[in-house]
Each structure stands twice: as structure tokens, then as C-alpha cells.
XYZ file of C-alpha atoms in Angstrom:
340
model
C 128.160 53.478 52.428
C 128.007 57.252 52.156
C 131.240 57.564 54.117
C 133.007 55.125 51.796
C 131.848 57.035 48.738
C 133.006 60.286 50.308
C 136.434 58.837 51.059
C 136.689 57.481 47.535
C 135.850 60.923 46.190
C 138.558 62.577 48.304
C 141.052 59.963 47.161
C 140.226 60.580 43.514
C 140.519 64.341 43.979
C 143.825 63.879 45.760
C 145.108 61.673 42.962
C 144.224 64.336 40.396
C 146.053 67.008 42.397
C 149.034 64.677 42.802
C 149.250 64.048 39.059
C 149.128 67.828 38.558
C 152.043 68.148 41.034
C 149.884 70.103 43.485
C 151.270 68.239 46.463
C 149.758 70.407 49.209
C 146.228 70.135 47.814
C 146.687 66.419 47.278
C 147.731 65.903 50.906
C 144.740 67.958 52.087
C 142.329 65.762 50.112
C 143.855 62.554 51.465
C 143.549 63.972 55.000
C 139.837 64.641 54.458
C 139.431 61.096 53.188
C 141.190 59.685 56.249
C 138.797 61.562 58.519
C 135.889 59.903 56.723
C 137.448 56.434 56.556
C 140.409 56.146 58.961
C 141.115 52.494 58.135
C 141.560 53.018 54.376
C 145.228 52.185 53.911
C 145.566 53.618 50.389
C 144.831 57.101 51.719
C 147.777 56.926 54.126
C 150.002 55.569 51.363
C 149.066 58.375 48.991
C 149.400 61.044 51.666
C 152.848 59.700 52.539
C 153.900 60.188 48.918
C 152.497 63.738 48.827
C 154.137 64.676 52.142
C 157.464 63.390 50.921
C 157.171 65.664 47.887
C 156.596 68.536 50.339
C 159.817 67.639 52.195
C 157.839 66.588 55.281
C 159.784 63.366 55.791
C 158.828 62.738 59.419
C 155.099 62.960 58.681
C 155.532 60.905 55.512
C 157.286 58.208 57.541
C 154.449 58.164 60.103
C 151.908 57.568 57.328
C 154.041 54.770 55.876
C 154.226 53.149 59.310
C 150.439 53.399 59.578
C 150.135 51.613 56.230
C 152.239 48.748 57.562
C 150.240 48.564 60.786
C 146.912 48.467 58.959
C 148.052 46.057 56.239
C 151.380 44.350 57.073
C 151.328 42.112 53.982
C 150.886 45.009 51.558
C 154.185 45.636 49.833
C 153.394 49.277 49.081
C 153.495 50.281 52.743
C 157.043 48.958 53.041
C 157.909 50.648 49.761
C 156.652 54.001 51.044
C 158.676 53.584 54.211
C 161.783 52.717 52.204
C 161.412 55.823 50.021
C 161.174 58.112 53.050
C 164.119 56.478 54.808
C 166.221 56.773 51.654
C 165.405 60.488 51.439
C 166.376 60.907 55.092
C 169.729 59.253 54.385
C 168.989 56.131 56.445
C 170.197 53.839 53.675
C 170.560 50.595 55.655
C 167.034 50.903 57.036
C 165.736 51.846 53.606
C 167.381 48.769 52.104
C 165.706 46.542 54.702
C 162.302 48.035 53.853
C 162.852 47.625 50.104
C 163.846 43.988 50.705
C 160.706 43.421 52.775
C 158.585 44.910 49.971
C 160.317 42.617 47.467
C 159.563 39.563 49.616
C 155.880 40.423 49.498
C 155.798 41.330 45.800
C 158.850 40.886 43.612
C 159.039 43.607 40.967
C 161.767 44.913 38.663
C 161.580 48.305 40.377
C 162.233 46.821 43.813
C 165.161 44.775 42.482
C 166.734 47.831 40.898
C 166.288 49.865 44.091
C 167.861 47.118 46.198
C 170.840 46.736 43.849
C 171.346 50.517 43.670
C 171.214 50.982 47.445
C 173.635 48.128 48.066
C 176.172 49.771 45.756
C 175.629 53.147 47.411
C 176.117 51.693 50.886
C 179.315 49.986 49.741
C 180.607 53.284 48.323
C 179.850 55.041 51.612
C 181.721 52.404 53.571
C 184.700 52.793 51.249
C 184.483 56.601 51.253
C 184.993 57.056 54.986
C 184.667 60.464 56.622
C 183.848 62.514 53.545
C 180.797 60.417 52.684
C 179.750 60.353 56.336
C 179.695 64.143 56.347
C 177.598 64.160 53.181
C 175.203 61.672 54.753
C 174.721 63.959 57.754
C 173.357 66.688 55.472
C 171.372 64.462 53.103
C 167.642 65.070 53.172
C 167.869 68.192 55.307
C 165.945 71.206 54.030
C 168.124 74.202 53.205
C 167.172 76.892 55.684
C 170.294 78.907 54.807
C 171.021 80.178 51.330
C 174.293 80.784 49.557
C 175.489 84.368 49.448
C 177.460 85.926 46.622
C 178.639 89.406 45.761
C 178.019 91.165 42.469
C 181.513 91.273 41.000
C 182.579 89.747 37.697
C 183.868 86.186 37.755
C 186.712 84.862 35.631
C 188.104 81.410 35.011
C 191.796 80.508 35.054
C 192.289 81.998 31.586
C 190.850 85.347 32.609
C 187.730 84.963 30.444
C 184.389 86.190 31.768
C 182.084 83.287 32.636
C 178.856 85.208 32.175
C 177.376 88.682 31.970
C 178.647 91.229 34.480
C 175.232 91.597 36.081
C 174.534 87.984 36.950
C 178.036 86.551 37.228
C 178.546 86.330 40.971
C 181.204 84.120 42.588
C 180.161 82.575 45.902
C 182.024 83.777 48.946
C 180.655 80.895 50.993
C 177.336 79.803 52.389
C 175.997 81.806 55.306
C 175.973 79.052 57.928
C 176.564 81.045 61.123
C 176.450 84.465 62.709
C 180.075 85.202 61.832
C 179.490 84.617 58.106
C 176.401 86.793 58.133
C 178.106 89.565 60.097
C 180.954 89.627 57.561
C 178.518 89.836 54.635
C 176.540 92.546 56.409
C 179.657 94.603 57.040
C 180.725 94.375 53.404
C 177.316 95.263 51.972
C 176.125 97.934 54.401
C 179.155 100.161 55.015
C 179.883 103.344 53.139
C 177.975 106.371 51.922
C 174.186 106.168 51.341
C 172.955 106.003 47.734
C 169.849 108.075 46.846
C 166.689 105.994 46.455
C 165.073 106.775 43.082
C 162.457 105.056 40.954
C 164.683 105.421 37.896
C 167.554 103.543 39.548
C 165.252 100.717 40.618
C 163.679 100.374 37.178
C 167.125 100.383 35.543
C 168.184 97.650 37.958
C 165.247 95.516 36.799
C 166.014 96.132 33.126
C 169.691 95.252 33.658
C 168.695 91.960 35.250
C 166.305 91.132 32.400
C 168.957 91.940 29.796
C 171.474 89.729 31.590
C 168.965 86.864 31.784
C 168.276 87.158 28.050
C 172.003 87.118 27.368
C 172.511 83.960 29.409
C 169.493 82.280 27.794
C 170.892 83.052 24.348
C 174.263 81.570 25.311
C 172.604 78.502 26.817
C 174.018 79.229 30.269
C 172.148 77.512 33.107
C 170.381 80.047 35.332
C 170.274 79.293 39.045
C 167.307 80.467 41.162
C 168.557 83.607 42.892
C 167.487 86.932 44.332
C 169.655 89.938 43.482
C 169.733 92.976 45.767
C 170.308 96.599 44.784
C 172.437 98.138 47.552
C 171.375 101.262 49.397
C 174.953 102.107 50.384
C 178.394 102.029 48.864
C 181.079 99.757 50.258
C 183.843 101.232 52.422
C 186.055 101.670 49.351
C 183.349 103.602 47.477
C 182.179 100.770 45.224
C 178.575 99.797 44.451
C 178.299 96.066 45.031
C 175.205 94.046 44.232
C 174.204 91.264 46.611
C 172.962 87.811 45.643
C 171.215 85.048 47.556
C 170.875 81.698 45.822
C 167.525 80.034 46.544
C 167.765 76.740 44.663
C 165.667 74.736 47.148
C 163.200 77.461 48.146
C 160.409 76.436 45.774
C 160.311 72.761 46.724
C 157.591 73.227 49.352
C 155.573 75.898 51.189
C 157.671 75.496 54.334
C 160.958 75.973 52.522
C 159.573 78.978 50.667
C 158.468 80.600 53.922
C 161.881 79.983 55.484
C 163.529 81.514 52.442
C 161.243 84.548 52.509
C 162.041 85.202 56.167
C 165.734 85.073 55.355
C 165.385 87.416 52.366
C 163.465 89.966 54.413
C 166.095 89.968 57.142
C 168.870 90.174 54.554
C 167.236 93.157 52.819
C 166.906 94.959 56.146
C 170.417 94.224 57.371
C 172.042 95.173 54.075
C 169.951 98.324 53.641
C 168.894 97.160 50.167
C 166.764 99.429 47.975
C 165.353 96.693 45.722
C 165.349 92.978 45.072
C 164.948 91.049 41.832
C 164.172 87.314 41.831
C 165.265 85.242 38.825
C 163.814 81.724 38.873
C 163.479 79.130 36.079
C 159.974 77.721 35.822
C 161.320 74.172 36.022
C 162.755 74.923 39.489
C 159.328 75.691 40.968
C 157.313 72.894 42.557
C 155.384 75.450 44.641
C 153.674 77.796 43.888
C 152.808 76.716 40.347
C 151.238 80.024 39.389
C 151.016 79.044 35.713
C 148.191 76.677 36.654
C 146.076 79.589 37.842
C 143.193 80.780 35.714
C 144.188 83.270 33.050
C 147.913 82.416 32.782
C 148.781 83.863 29.345
C 151.764 81.745 28.352
C 150.113 78.325 27.984
C 152.678 75.572 28.583
C 155.777 77.566 27.655
C 158.914 76.978 29.679
C 160.902 79.999 30.723
C 162.250 82.258 33.469
C 160.307 84.231 36.079
C 161.682 87.672 36.967
C 160.135 89.576 39.859
C 161.258 93.078 40.873
C 160.247 94.903 44.028
C 161.556 97.686 46.213
C 160.990 99.679 49.360
C 159.621 102.562 47.223
C 157.123 100.634 46.942
C 157.264 99.208 43.441
C 156.629 95.739 42.035
C 156.802 94.290 38.526
C 156.671 90.696 37.291
C 157.844 89.255 33.978
C 157.986 85.858 32.317
C 160.680 85.252 29.678
C 159.793 82.245 27.459
C 162.678 80.041 26.374
C 161.546 80.080 22.751
C 161.555 83.811 21.870
C 163.329 85.145 25.004
C 161.168 88.279 24.985
C 160.084 89.429 28.466
C 156.322 89.477 28.937
C 155.067 91.588 31.841
C 152.494 89.697 33.903
C 149.979 90.564 36.568
C 151.154 90.552 40.180
C 148.600 87.780 40.662
C 151.278 85.485 39.217
C 154.028 86.487 41.647
C 156.272 83.682 42.834
C 157.386 85.438 46.035
C 155.436 87.335 48.646
C 156.717 90.859 49.417
C 160.288 91.078 50.679
C 159.975 94.765 51.577
C 157.153 95.632 53.959
């Protein structure tokens, strides 16, 4: 009886964390509950949902399979399995699981899922090779991040698309050693630039001003880290580097992979500073605004985090409403140190 109460308590705690979008804590609570009551199927179902939010599809699938083994006639186990398979891009298998769930409990949600997947599968069959290539990459975590230089971008009419600081046309994703070597050569060659606190602080202020400008214009801001170069290019130009990190804040694992990449990039490019620009809505982890003492209540906005090899670190939050940067404590940092 005590064990059952304990498991119930862990499940309730996990549910609260899940509703608060604290997926990692939710999964931890469900795991504690499973240790107390290993046959409680709802705990596996809930943990599967939390793990899927953390991009841990294989583990989420294992929990869904356990649900089905423990309670084959429970439609939710099949539903959990279908959701994971759909995320992994296994659409035919996902459809079969959704159909099995619908046989056990017919709901409007299941019917809509089944109809939607059937249409998607038909489109893939009609699409041929292009869709097959997209399917191969569906559901895979992004361990590589898009690279861009810091030049101005123009459209076909010659008009600037955005501010000169943040407008950065992609020169291709860094998918292999050759791409990285080319980027490294372009960013690291040339004469050294003196490392000064003033230059780093100006870099941070330029980024903030550019973010404010884009917010005022209503331009969508993509999660990125901008790098202040420590050398000129071979033709004597100063060229800022950019790494787009759109998927980095989806889970702890992805964030750690991203951080490792950023550290290596900073070293290889001889960067003097880095400035992260990340919309709050793009962050599933870490949700620092839920920590005690967060001063901006429920405001939406943009996180800006500056750091350098000096060392120097500053953090700001720019609310969408007044667009005025508010300096925050380093306790609310969204990235661990890039420069060590």
C-alpha cells in the first residue's frame, strides 16, 4: 500500500512537471515511480511522452512497447507507439499502430491522425526520390549546425533584407570535414586583431541594436550564435561568423552537442567573443525563466548572451513589448561557457 501511494505521488509530480514543460524532471519522476511499482502501465506511458519531448525516440518507443506488453487492450499504449514511430519517420508502422488504437477505442483524434497519415504516405509515394531523401532525415537530431558569414544579404532587387549585423546568408550546412575546413580557412586566415574589452563590449552592443531593429520591423529572429573574429580574412576584411542553432534547445542532449560544436568552432576560428541570440519561444530546455527570482514575469522576448576569452560574460533579455534590453544575472544564462 505504501509503495502504491509512493508511485502515485511520483506520477502526480511527473504530471505537474510535464504540464510545466519540464520534460527531463517529468521523466525522472516517472522513472522513480516505475522503480516503486514496475507494473504500473500509466507510468511507462507518461515517461514515453516525456522522452519523446526530449528527442529520445528509441527510449520512448521501448516504453510504449512495455505499455502494450503490460496492457495489450489499452489503446493509449498503441497511441504512444504510433506517435514515436511517426516522429521517427516510420509512417506505415505508425499508421498501423494508430489503426490498432482506433480499434480499441474509436476517437476523433485517432480518426484524424489516420486520415492525415494516409494522405502523407500517398504524397510520399507520388513524390519519389525527393520525399524519400526527406524521410531519411526526418526525426534525426541536428548534430551539425548551419554556418553563415557576416556579410550583408540582398534580394534580387538589391534591397537589404535586414540589418548589416545580423543579416547573414548561409554558405551551406557544415556536414563534413571539407565544409568545415573551408569555413575554417576563410575565418582564420589573415592578420591577428588585437583583443580588447572595448571591442568585445561594442560587439555585444551592436548585436543588441540589430536585434532591436529586427524586432521593430517584425523580422523573425532565428536562434544563432555570432562570433567576433580574432583575425582578418586573407583579403584584409573583418568577417563575423554565425552558427544557426535552431534545434539546440529542444533537449539537454541536443544542447550539449551544440555546445561542443560551438567550442570547437570558436577554437578553430580563433574567435575573440561569441554572442547568442535566442527567442524565448525557441527554448524548451533550459527554461531559466521558471527559476526563482526571474524578473520579467511571463514576458516573451529574446535572450542575448555575450562571452569572450577575456574572460567576460553578460546576459540580457529583450522583451517583445518595449524592446528595451534588461541585463540579467548570469544565473539565467541559456548556454554554458563556450570559451574555457
